[in-house]
mmCIF file of N, CA and C in Angstrom:
data_model
loop_
_atom_site.group_PDB
_atom_site.id
_atom_site.type_symbol
_atom_site.label_atom_id
_atom_site.label_comp_id
_atom_site.label_asym_id
_atom_site.label_seq_id
_atom_site.Cartn_x
_atom_site.Cartn_y
_atom_site.Cartn_z
ATOM 1 N N GLY A 83 38.761 -9.960 24.054
ATOM 2 C CA GLY A 83 39.875 -10.411 23.670
ATOM 3 C C GLY A 83 40.794 -10.679 24.940
ATOM 4 N N GLN A 84 40.714 -9.858 25.914
ATOM 5 C CA GLN A 84 41.424 -9.920 27.215
ATOM 6 C C GLN A 84 41.264 -11.226 27.941
ATOM 7 N N ASP A 85 40.085 -11.789 27.794
ATOM 8 C CA ASP A 85 39.918 -13.212 28.422
ATOM 9 C C ASP A 85 40.592 -14.150 27.656
ATOM 10 N N LEU A 86 40.753 -14.147 26.359
ATOM 11 C CA LEU A 86 41.292 -15.117 25.585
ATOM 12 C C LEU A 86 42.833 -15.184 25.975
ATOM 13 N N SER A 87 43.527 -14.094 26.265
ATOM 14 C CA SER A 87 44.975 -14.355 26.496
ATOM 15 C C SER A 87 45.254 -14.938 27.990
ATOM 16 N N SER A 88 44.158 -15.040 28.769
ATOM 17 C CA SER A 88 44.469 -15.698 29.912
ATOM 18 C C SER A 88 44.011 -17.347 29.970
ATOM 19 N N ILE A 89 43.647 -17.785 28.650
ATOM 20 C CA ILE A 89 43.297 -19.173 28.496
ATOM 21 C C ILE A 89 44.445 -20.041 28.167
ATOM 22 N N LEU A 90 44.816 -20.913 28.843
ATOM 23 C CA LEU A 90 45.970 -21.922 28.557
ATOM 24 C C LEU A 90 45.636 -23.185 27.970
ATOM 25 N N ASP A 91 44.324 -23.800 28.068
ATOM 26 C CA ASP A 91 44.063 -25.003 27.502
ATOM 27 C C ASP A 91 43.467 -24.710 26.010
ATOM 28 N N TYR A 92 44.144 -25.584 25.051
ATOM 29 C CA TYR A 92 43.959 -25.290 23.673
ATOM 30 C C TYR A 92 42.285 -25.515 23.353
ATOM 31 N N SER A 93 41.766 -26.399 23.914
ATOM 32 C CA SER A 93 40.226 -26.710 23.611
ATOM 33 C C SER A 93 39.388 -25.730 24.088
ATOM 34 N N GLU A 94 39.861 -25.266 25.299
ATOM 35 C CA GLU A 94 39.139 -24.081 25.973
ATOM 36 C C GLU A 94 39.147 -22.720 25.126
ATOM 37 N N LEU A 95 40.402 -22.442 24.703
ATOM 38 C CA LEU A 95 40.743 -21.424 23.757
ATOM 39 C C LEU A 95 39.938 -21.327 22.549
ATOM 40 N N VAL A 96 39.934 -22.489 21.896
ATOM 41 C CA VAL A 96 39.233 -22.740 20.607
ATOM 42 C C VAL A 96 37.718 -22.464 20.739
ATOM 43 N N SER A 97 37.218 -23.141 21.984
ATOM 44 C CA SER A 97 35.792 -22.716 22.232
ATOM 45 C C SER A 97 35.405 -21.295 22.357
ATOM 46 N N ALA A 98 36.270 -20.629 23.234
ATOM 47 C CA ALA A 98 36.093 -19.218 23.443
ATOM 48 C C ALA A 98 36.320 -18.399 22.229
ATOM 49 N N ILE A 99 37.073 -18.707 21.159
ATOM 50 C CA ILE A 99 37.315 -17.893 20.119
ATOM 51 C C ILE A 99 36.036 -18.185 19.089
ATOM 52 N N VAL A 100 35.524 -19.418 18.871
ATOM 53 C CA VAL A 100 34.348 -19.534 18.092
ATOM 54 C C VAL A 100 33.278 -18.952 18.731
ATOM 55 N N ARG A 101 33.040 -18.876 19.948
ATOM 56 C CA ARG A 101 31.955 -18.130 20.550
ATOM 57 C C ARG A 101 32.075 -16.845 20.321
ATOM 58 N N HIS A 102 33.180 -16.119 20.594
ATOM 59 C CA HIS A 102 33.300 -14.719 20.423
ATOM 60 C C HIS A 102 33.183 -14.235 18.814
ATOM 61 N N MET A 103 33.757 -15.109 18.051
ATOM 62 C CA MET A 103 33.525 -14.693 16.521
ATOM 63 C C MET A 103 32.004 -14.872 16.108
ATOM 64 N N THR A 104 31.285 -15.901 16.628
ATOM 65 C CA THR A 104 30.069 -15.926 16.204
ATOM 66 C C THR A 104 29.255 -14.641 16.602
ATOM 67 N N ARG A 105 29.490 -14.246 17.904
ATOM 68 C CA ARG A 105 28.802 -12.981 18.229
ATOM 69 C C ARG A 105 29.420 -11.782 17.509
ATOM 70 N N ALA A 106 30.584 -11.743 17.459
ATOM 71 C CA ALA A 106 31.202 -10.456 16.551
ATOM 72 C C ALA A 106 30.851 -10.379 15.335
ATOM 73 N N LEU A 107 30.461 -11.432 14.649
ATOM 74 C CA LEU A 107 30.054 -11.419 13.157
ATOM 75 C C LEU A 107 28.488 -11.360 12.911
ATOM 76 N N ASP A 108 27.883 -11.652 14.331
ATOM 77 C CA ASP A 108 26.464 -11.722 14.223
ATOM 78 C C ASP A 108 25.913 -12.761 13.357
ATOM 79 N N THR A 109 26.353 -14.081 13.644
ATOM 80 C CA THR A 109 26.064 -15.132 12.621
ATOM 81 C C THR A 109 25.523 -16.233 13.494
ATOM 82 N N ALA A 110 24.903 -17.229 12.992
ATOM 83 C CA ALA A 110 24.382 -18.308 13.681
ATOM 84 C C ALA A 110 25.343 -19.546 14.154
ATOM 85 N N MET A 111 26.445 -19.629 13.299
ATOM 86 C CA MET A 111 27.303 -20.774 13.574
ATOM 87 C C MET A 111 28.694 -20.310 13.087
ATOM 88 N N CYS A 112 29.734 -20.970 13.832
ATOM 89 C CA CYS A 112 31.046 -20.634 13.566
ATOM 90 C C CYS A 112 31.952 -21.804 13.754
ATOM 91 N N TRP A 113 32.836 -22.137 12.763
ATOM 92 C CA TRP A 113 33.810 -23.116 12.970
ATOM 93 C C TRP A 113 35.141 -22.411 13.043
ATOM 94 N N LEU A 114 36.185 -23.071 13.731
ATOM 95 C CA LEU A 114 37.510 -22.778 13.415
ATOM 96 C C LEU A 114 37.997 -23.978 13.035
ATOM 97 N N VAL A 115 38.834 -23.750 11.882
ATOM 98 C CA VAL A 115 39.485 -24.977 11.211
ATOM 99 C C VAL A 115 40.991 -24.762 11.141
ATOM 100 N N SER A 116 41.754 -25.908 11.171
ATOM 101 C CA SER A 116 43.335 -25.668 10.896
ATOM 102 C C SER A 116 43.461 -26.250 9.612
ATOM 103 N N TYR A 117 44.651 -25.812 9.099
ATOM 104 C CA TYR A 117 44.993 -26.206 7.591
ATOM 105 C C TYR A 117 46.443 -26.649 7.709
ATOM 106 N N SER A 118 46.895 -27.801 7.311
ATOM 107 C CA SER A 118 48.297 -28.201 7.331
ATOM 108 C C SER A 118 48.787 -28.252 5.809
ATOM 109 N N PRO A 119 49.430 -27.314 5.463
ATOM 110 C CA PRO A 119 49.956 -27.316 3.952
ATOM 111 C C PRO A 119 50.640 -28.279 3.376
ATOM 112 N N GLU A 120 51.328 -29.228 4.360
ATOM 113 C CA GLU A 120 52.271 -30.254 3.844
ATOM 114 C C GLU A 120 51.355 -31.326 3.336
ATOM 115 N N ASP A 121 50.257 -31.693 4.125
ATOM 116 C CA ASP A 121 49.287 -32.686 3.472
ATOM 117 C C ASP A 121 48.149 -32.251 3.235
ATOM 118 N N ALA A 122 47.777 -30.869 2.953
ATOM 119 C CA ALA A 122 46.496 -30.301 2.533
ATOM 120 C C ALA A 122 45.335 -30.786 3.380
ATOM 121 N N GLU A 123 45.591 -31.047 4.696
ATOM 122 C CA GLU A 123 44.650 -31.439 5.515
ATOM 123 C C GLU A 123 43.940 -30.350 6.271
ATOM 124 N N ILE A 124 42.622 -30.299 6.360
ATOM 125 C CA ILE A 124 41.887 -29.445 7.139
ATOM 126 C C ILE A 124 41.017 -30.239 8.069
ATOM 127 N N LEU A 125 41.049 -29.598 9.440
ATOM 128 C CA LEU A 125 40.112 -30.312 10.444
ATOM 129 C C LEU A 125 39.374 -29.220 11.342
ATOM 130 N N VAL A 126 38.210 -29.491 11.498
ATOM 131 C CA VAL A 126 37.329 -28.689 12.434
ATOM 132 C C VAL A 126 37.910 -28.777 13.716
ATOM 133 N N GLU A 127 38.612 -27.714 14.340
ATOM 134 C CA GLU A 127 39.100 -27.650 15.597
ATOM 135 C C GLU A 127 37.828 -27.199 16.538
ATOM 136 N N GLY A 128 36.974 -26.352 16.393
ATOM 137 C CA GLY A 128 35.969 -25.899 17.143
ATOM 138 C C GLY A 128 34.746 -25.462 16.457
ATOM 139 N N GLU A 129 33.642 -25.492 17.203
ATOM 140 C CA GLU A 129 32.285 -25.134 16.656
ATOM 141 C C GLU A 129 31.432 -24.483 17.642
ATOM 142 N N TYR A 130 30.751 -23.368 17.122
ATOM 143 C CA TYR A 130 29.854 -22.765 18.072
ATOM 144 C C TYR A 130 28.592 -22.429 17.414
ATOM 145 N N ARG A 131 27.386 -22.783 18.011
ATOM 146 C CA ARG A 131 26.288 -22.427 17.511
ATOM 147 C C ARG A 131 25.305 -21.614 18.413
ATOM 148 N N ALA A 132 24.825 -20.478 17.836
ATOM 149 C CA ALA A 132 23.936 -19.776 18.632
ATOM 150 C C ALA A 132 22.773 -20.424 19.093
ATOM 151 N N ALA A 133 22.025 -19.940 20.220
ATOM 152 C CA ALA A 133 20.982 -20.677 20.964
ATOM 153 C C ALA A 133 19.839 -20.932 19.874
ATOM 154 N N GLU A 134 19.661 -20.194 19.031
ATOM 155 C CA GLU A 134 18.490 -20.397 18.085
ATOM 156 C C GLU A 134 18.812 -21.459 16.749
ATOM 157 N N VAL A 135 20.031 -21.877 16.760
ATOM 158 C CA VAL A 135 20.310 -22.927 15.894
ATOM 159 C C VAL A 135 21.087 -24.197 16.645
ATOM 160 N N VAL A 136 20.939 -24.031 17.695
ATOM 161 C CA VAL A 136 21.678 -25.248 18.569
ATOM 162 C C VAL A 136 21.592 -26.650 18.093
ATOM 163 N N ASN A 137 20.283 -26.876 17.520
ATOM 164 C CA ASN A 137 19.759 -28.077 17.142
ATOM 165 C C ASN A 137 19.598 -28.085 15.628
ATOM 166 N N HIS A 138 20.498 -27.195 14.913
ATOM 167 C CA HIS A 138 20.511 -27.360 13.597
ATOM 168 C C HIS A 138 20.806 -28.675 12.867
ATOM 169 N N PRO A 139 20.204 -29.177 11.810
ATOM 170 C CA PRO A 139 20.374 -30.506 11.243
ATOM 171 C C PRO A 139 21.969 -30.535 10.766
ATOM 172 N N MET A 140 22.604 -29.594 10.549
ATOM 173 C CA MET A 140 23.935 -29.778 9.895
ATOM 174 C C MET A 140 24.827 -30.600 10.905
ATOM 175 N N PRO A 141 25.378 -31.563 10.541
ATOM 176 C CA PRO A 141 26.187 -32.483 11.419
ATOM 177 C C PRO A 141 27.377 -31.820 12.115
ATOM 178 N N ARG A 142 27.631 -32.143 13.279
ATOM 179 C CA ARG A 142 28.764 -31.554 13.956
ATOM 180 C C ARG A 142 30.063 -32.487 13.561
ATOM 181 N N VAL A 143 30.936 -31.761 13.384
ATOM 182 C CA VAL A 143 32.248 -32.440 12.661
ATOM 183 C C VAL A 143 33.588 -32.015 13.358
ATOM 184 N N ILE A 144 33.495 -31.811 14.754
ATOM 185 C CA ILE A 144 34.746 -31.363 15.386
ATOM 186 C C ILE A 144 35.619 -32.599 15.372
ATOM 187 N N GLY A 145 36.915 -32.147 15.131
ATOM 188 C CA GLY A 145 37.987 -33.254 14.799
ATOM 189 C C GLY A 145 37.931 -34.137 13.751
ATOM 190 N N GLN A 146 37.244 -33.557 12.852
ATOM 191 C CA GLN A 146 36.970 -34.304 11.489
ATOM 192 C C GLN A 146 37.293 -33.153 10.502
ATOM 193 N N PRO A 147 37.506 -33.696 9.150
ATOM 194 C CA PRO A 147 37.583 -32.818 7.936
ATOM 195 C C PRO A 147 36.135 -32.253 7.689
ATOM 196 N N PRO A 148 35.989 -30.847 7.229
ATOM 197 C CA PRO A 148 34.659 -30.712 6.723
ATOM 198 C C PRO A 148 34.156 -31.240 5.500
ATOM 199 N N GLY A 149 32.968 -31.203 5.034
ATOM 200 C CA GLY A 149 32.491 -31.748 4.004
ATOM 201 C C GLY A 149 32.973 -31.106 2.823
ATOM 202 N N ASP A 150 32.829 -31.643 1.644
ATOM 203 C CA ASP A 150 33.266 -31.205 0.248
ATOM 204 C C ASP A 150 32.972 -29.685 -0.050
ATOM 205 N N VAL A 151 31.717 -29.395 0.375
ATOM 206 C CA VAL A 151 31.258 -28.035 -0.109
ATOM 207 C C VAL A 151 32.055 -27.014 1.017
ATOM 208 N N GLU A 152 32.066 -27.309 2.245
ATOM 209 C CA GLU A 152 32.892 -26.281 3.056
ATOM 210 C C GLU A 152 34.330 -26.344 2.687
ATOM 211 N N ARG A 153 34.927 -27.529 2.571
ATOM 212 C CA ARG A 153 36.429 -27.658 2.109
ATOM 213 C C ARG A 153 36.556 -26.737 0.766
ATOM 214 N N ALA A 154 35.797 -26.767 -0.178
ATOM 215 C CA ALA A 154 36.024 -25.972 -1.358
ATOM 216 C C ALA A 154 36.098 -24.411 -0.977
ATOM 217 N N LEU A 155 35.135 -24.066 -0.012
ATOM 218 C CA LEU A 155 35.075 -22.584 0.395
ATOM 219 C C LEU A 155 36.290 -22.312 1.180
ATOM 220 N N ILE A 156 36.693 -23.173 2.167
ATOM 221 C CA ILE A 156 37.666 -22.836 2.874
ATOM 222 C C ILE A 156 39.005 -22.955 2.050
ATOM 223 N N MET A 157 39.130 -23.803 1.096
ATOM 224 C CA MET A 157 40.500 -23.761 0.236
ATOM 225 C C MET A 157 40.460 -22.512 -0.577
ATOM 226 N N ARG A 158 39.249 -21.965 -0.903
ATOM 227 C CA ARG A 158 39.367 -20.769 -1.811
ATOM 228 C C ARG A 158 39.908 -19.536 -0.918
ATOM 229 N N ALA A 159 39.363 -19.514 0.323
ATOM 230 C CA ALA A 159 39.920 -18.582 1.243
ATOM 231 C C ALA A 159 41.264 -18.566 1.515
ATOM 232 N N ILE A 160 41.929 -19.891 1.606
ATOM 233 C CA ILE A 160 43.322 -20.121 1.940
ATOM 234 C C ILE A 160 44.108 -19.681 0.793
ATOM 235 N N GLU A 161 43.735 -20.075 -0.406
ATOM 236 C CA GLU A 161 44.536 -19.754 -1.775
ATOM 237 C C GLU A 161 44.484 -18.327 -2.126
ATOM 238 N N THR A 162 43.433 -17.675 -1.883
ATOM 239 C CA THR A 162 43.333 -16.105 -2.205
ATOM 240 C C THR A 162 43.815 -15.306 -0.959
ATOM 241 N N ARG A 163 43.807 -15.914 0.238
ATOM 242 C CA ARG A 163 44.272 -15.071 1.473
ATOM 243 C C ARG A 163 43.327 -13.941 1.596
ATOM 244 N N ARG A 164 41.930 -14.126 1.274
ATOM 245 C CA ARG A 164 40.823 -13.054 1.484
ATOM 246 C C ARG A 164 39.706 -13.835 1.893
ATOM 247 N N GLN A 165 38.828 -13.134 2.560
ATOM 248 C CA GLN A 165 37.393 -13.680 2.934
ATOM 249 C C GLN A 165 36.616 -14.132 1.675
ATOM 250 N N VAL A 166 35.853 -15.084 1.914
ATOM 251 C CA VAL A 166 34.951 -15.605 0.746
ATOM 252 C C VAL A 166 33.742 -15.709 1.465
ATOM 253 N N ILE A 167 32.733 -14.914 0.711
ATOM 254 C CA ILE A 167 31.333 -14.992 1.082
ATOM 255 C C ILE A 167 30.504 -15.724 -0.034
ATOM 256 N N VAL A 168 29.657 -16.877 0.266
ATOM 257 C CA VAL A 168 28.637 -17.018 -0.762
ATOM 258 C C VAL A 168 27.371 -17.041 -0.328
ATOM 259 N N TYR A 169 26.498 -16.910 -1.120
ATOM 260 C CA TYR A 169 25.090 -16.965 -0.858
ATOM 261 C C TYR A 169 24.439 -18.193 -1.511
ATOM 262 N N GLU A 170 23.173 -18.500 -0.964
ATOM 263 C CA GLU A 170 22.579 -19.610 -1.312
ATOM 264 C C GLU A 170 22.040 -19.685 -2.689
ATOM 265 N N ASP A 171 21.667 -18.573 -3.250
ATOM 266 C CA ASP A 171 21.186 -18.580 -4.595
ATOM 267 C C ASP A 171 22.156 -17.669 -5.654
ATOM 268 N N ASP A 172 23.457 -17.854 -5.351
ATOM 269 C CA ASP A 172 24.470 -17.115 -6.001
ATOM 270 C C ASP A 172 24.821 -17.980 -7.394
ATOM 271 N N ALA A 173 24.360 -17.267 -8.449
ATOM 272 C CA ALA A 173 24.564 -18.160 -9.861
ATOM 273 C C ALA A 173 25.960 -18.446 -9.959
ATOM 274 N N THR A 174 26.971 -17.814 -9.542
ATOM 275 C CA THR A 174 28.170 -18.133 -9.931
ATOM 276 C C THR A 174 28.908 -19.247 -9.108
ATOM 277 N N GLU A 175 28.028 -19.811 -8.033
ATOM 278 C CA GLU A 175 28.397 -20.884 -7.109
ATOM 279 C C GLU A 175 28.120 -22.117 -7.758
ATOM 280 N N SER A 176 28.575 -23.078 -7.346
ATOM 281 C CA SER A 176 28.274 -24.475 -7.881
ATOM 282 C C SER A 176 26.888 -25.021 -7.419
ATOM 283 N N GLN A 177 26.558 -25.855 -8.222
ATOM 284 C CA GLN A 177 25.233 -26.535 -7.755
ATOM 285 C C GLN A 177 25.384 -27.315 -6.493
ATOM 286 N N ALA A 178 26.448 -27.691 -6.165
ATOM 287 C CA ALA A 178 26.668 -28.565 -4.982
ATOM 288 C C ALA A 178 26.386 -27.771 -3.899
ATOM 289 N N PHE A 179 26.890 -26.331 -3.856
ATOM 290 C CA PHE A 179 26.809 -25.449 -2.930
ATOM 291 C C PHE A 179 25.310 -24.983 -2.632
ATOM 292 N N SER A 180 24.753 -24.881 -3.965
ATOM 293 C CA SER A 180 23.253 -24.323 -3.880
ATOM 294 C C SER A 180 22.383 -25.507 -3.111
ATOM 295 N N ASP A 181 22.530 -26.787 -3.506
ATOM 296 C CA ASP A 181 21.908 -27.979 -2.892
ATOM 297 C C ASP A 181 22.232 -28.105 -1.412
ATOM 298 N N HIS A 182 23.505 -27.835 -1.093
ATOM 299 C CA HIS A 182 23.720 -28.017 0.452
ATOM 300 C C HIS A 182 23.175 -26.812 1.119
ATOM 301 N N ALA A 183 23.223 -25.653 0.518
ATOM 302 C CA ALA A 183 22.343 -24.566 1.251
ATOM 303 C C ALA A 183 21.004 -24.814 1.545
ATOM 304 N N HIS A 184 20.313 -25.370 0.421
ATOM 305 C CA HIS A 184 18.772 -25.819 0.593
ATOM 306 C C HIS A 184 18.663 -26.624 1.430
ATOM 307 N N THR A 185 19.524 -27.887 1.608
ATOM 308 C CA THR A 185 19.350 -28.918 2.338
ATOM 309 C C THR A 185 19.304 -28.738 3.781
ATOM 310 N N PHE A 186 20.302 -27.779 4.121
ATOM 311 C CA PHE A 186 20.637 -27.354 5.521
ATOM 312 C C PHE A 186 19.771 -25.928 5.968
ATOM 313 N N GLY A 187 19.161 -25.355 5.036
ATOM 314 C CA GLY A 187 18.722 -24.084 5.358
ATOM 315 C C GLY A 187 19.563 -22.754 5.559
ATOM 316 N N ILE A 188 20.668 -22.923 4.929
ATOM 317 C CA ILE A 188 21.648 -22.066 5.097
ATOM 318 C C ILE A 188 21.465 -20.699 4.000
ATOM 319 N N THR A 189 21.569 -19.549 4.518
ATOM 320 C CA THR A 189 21.564 -18.391 3.526
ATOM 321 C C THR A 189 22.809 -17.986 2.972
ATOM 322 N N ALA A 190 23.866 -18.210 3.741
ATOM 323 C CA ALA A 190 25.247 -17.766 3.348
ATOM 324 C C ALA A 190 26.270 -18.303 4.057
ATOM 325 N N GLU A 191 27.473 -18.624 3.566
ATOM 326 C CA GLU A 191 28.498 -19.082 4.315
ATOM 327 C C GLU A 191 29.825 -18.041 4.075
ATOM 328 N N MET A 192 30.533 -17.883 5.017
ATOM 329 C CA MET A 192 31.936 -17.221 4.663
ATOM 330 C C MET A 192 33.089 -17.757 5.561
ATOM 331 N N ALA A 193 34.084 -17.828 4.692
ATOM 332 C CA ALA A 193 35.471 -18.217 5.450
ATOM 333 C C ALA A 193 36.308 -16.967 5.441
ATOM 334 N N LEU A 194 36.909 -16.946 6.541
ATOM 335 C CA LEU A 194 37.848 -15.767 6.956
ATOM 336 C C LEU A 194 39.264 -16.544 7.091
ATOM 337 N N PRO A 195 40.286 -16.296 6.361
ATOM 338 C CA PRO A 195 41.537 -16.868 6.626
ATOM 339 C C PRO A 195 42.317 -16.213 7.809
ATOM 340 N N VAL A 196 42.891 -16.777 8.671
ATOM 341 C CA VAL A 196 43.712 -16.372 9.617
ATOM 342 C C VAL A 196 44.997 -16.816 9.502
ATOM 343 N N LEU A 197 46.173 -15.963 8.951
ATOM 344 C CA LEU A 197 47.362 -16.522 8.629
ATOM 345 C C LEU A 197 48.515 -16.378 9.763
ATOM 346 N N PHE A 198 49.225 -17.426 10.109
ATOM 347 C CA PHE A 198 50.298 -17.212 11.095
ATOM 348 C C PHE A 198 51.601 -17.378 10.409
ATOM 349 N N PRO A 199 52.563 -16.553 10.604
ATOM 350 C CA PRO A 199 53.769 -16.744 9.812
ATOM 351 C C PRO A 199 54.519 -17.867 10.577
ATOM 352 N N LYS A 200 55.300 -18.541 9.511
ATOM 353 C CA LYS A 200 56.107 -19.586 10.172
ATOM 354 C C LYS A 200 57.261 -19.188 10.993
ATOM 355 N N GLN A 201 57.600 -19.828 12.021
ATOM 356 C CA GLN A 201 58.734 -19.552 12.698
ATOM 357 C C GLN A 201 59.879 -20.352 12.705
#
């Protein structure tokens, strides 16, 4: 965390955050998304892929909204203000998530909301 406090460039900071979160969570890929409640807009601000999945077939969407499956997961985390974890064969999840997971070889996805108070 100490190196994050010295970064002044926004894109550099986002890149460092997703890199650190990928390692801290021991995951293969991490996105940082922003959410605007005024217009319900979600944008992928940064992405990091571990070396073993750097060429993963899931499209890169930095600067764009996530796909419908990820958007639903992210919105659930925002609305509940809690982490949401879904697994590829979870019977309670939608068929769309199951299809998405199998298409891209994903075993699980997690959304962690980070809330900042309005100033």
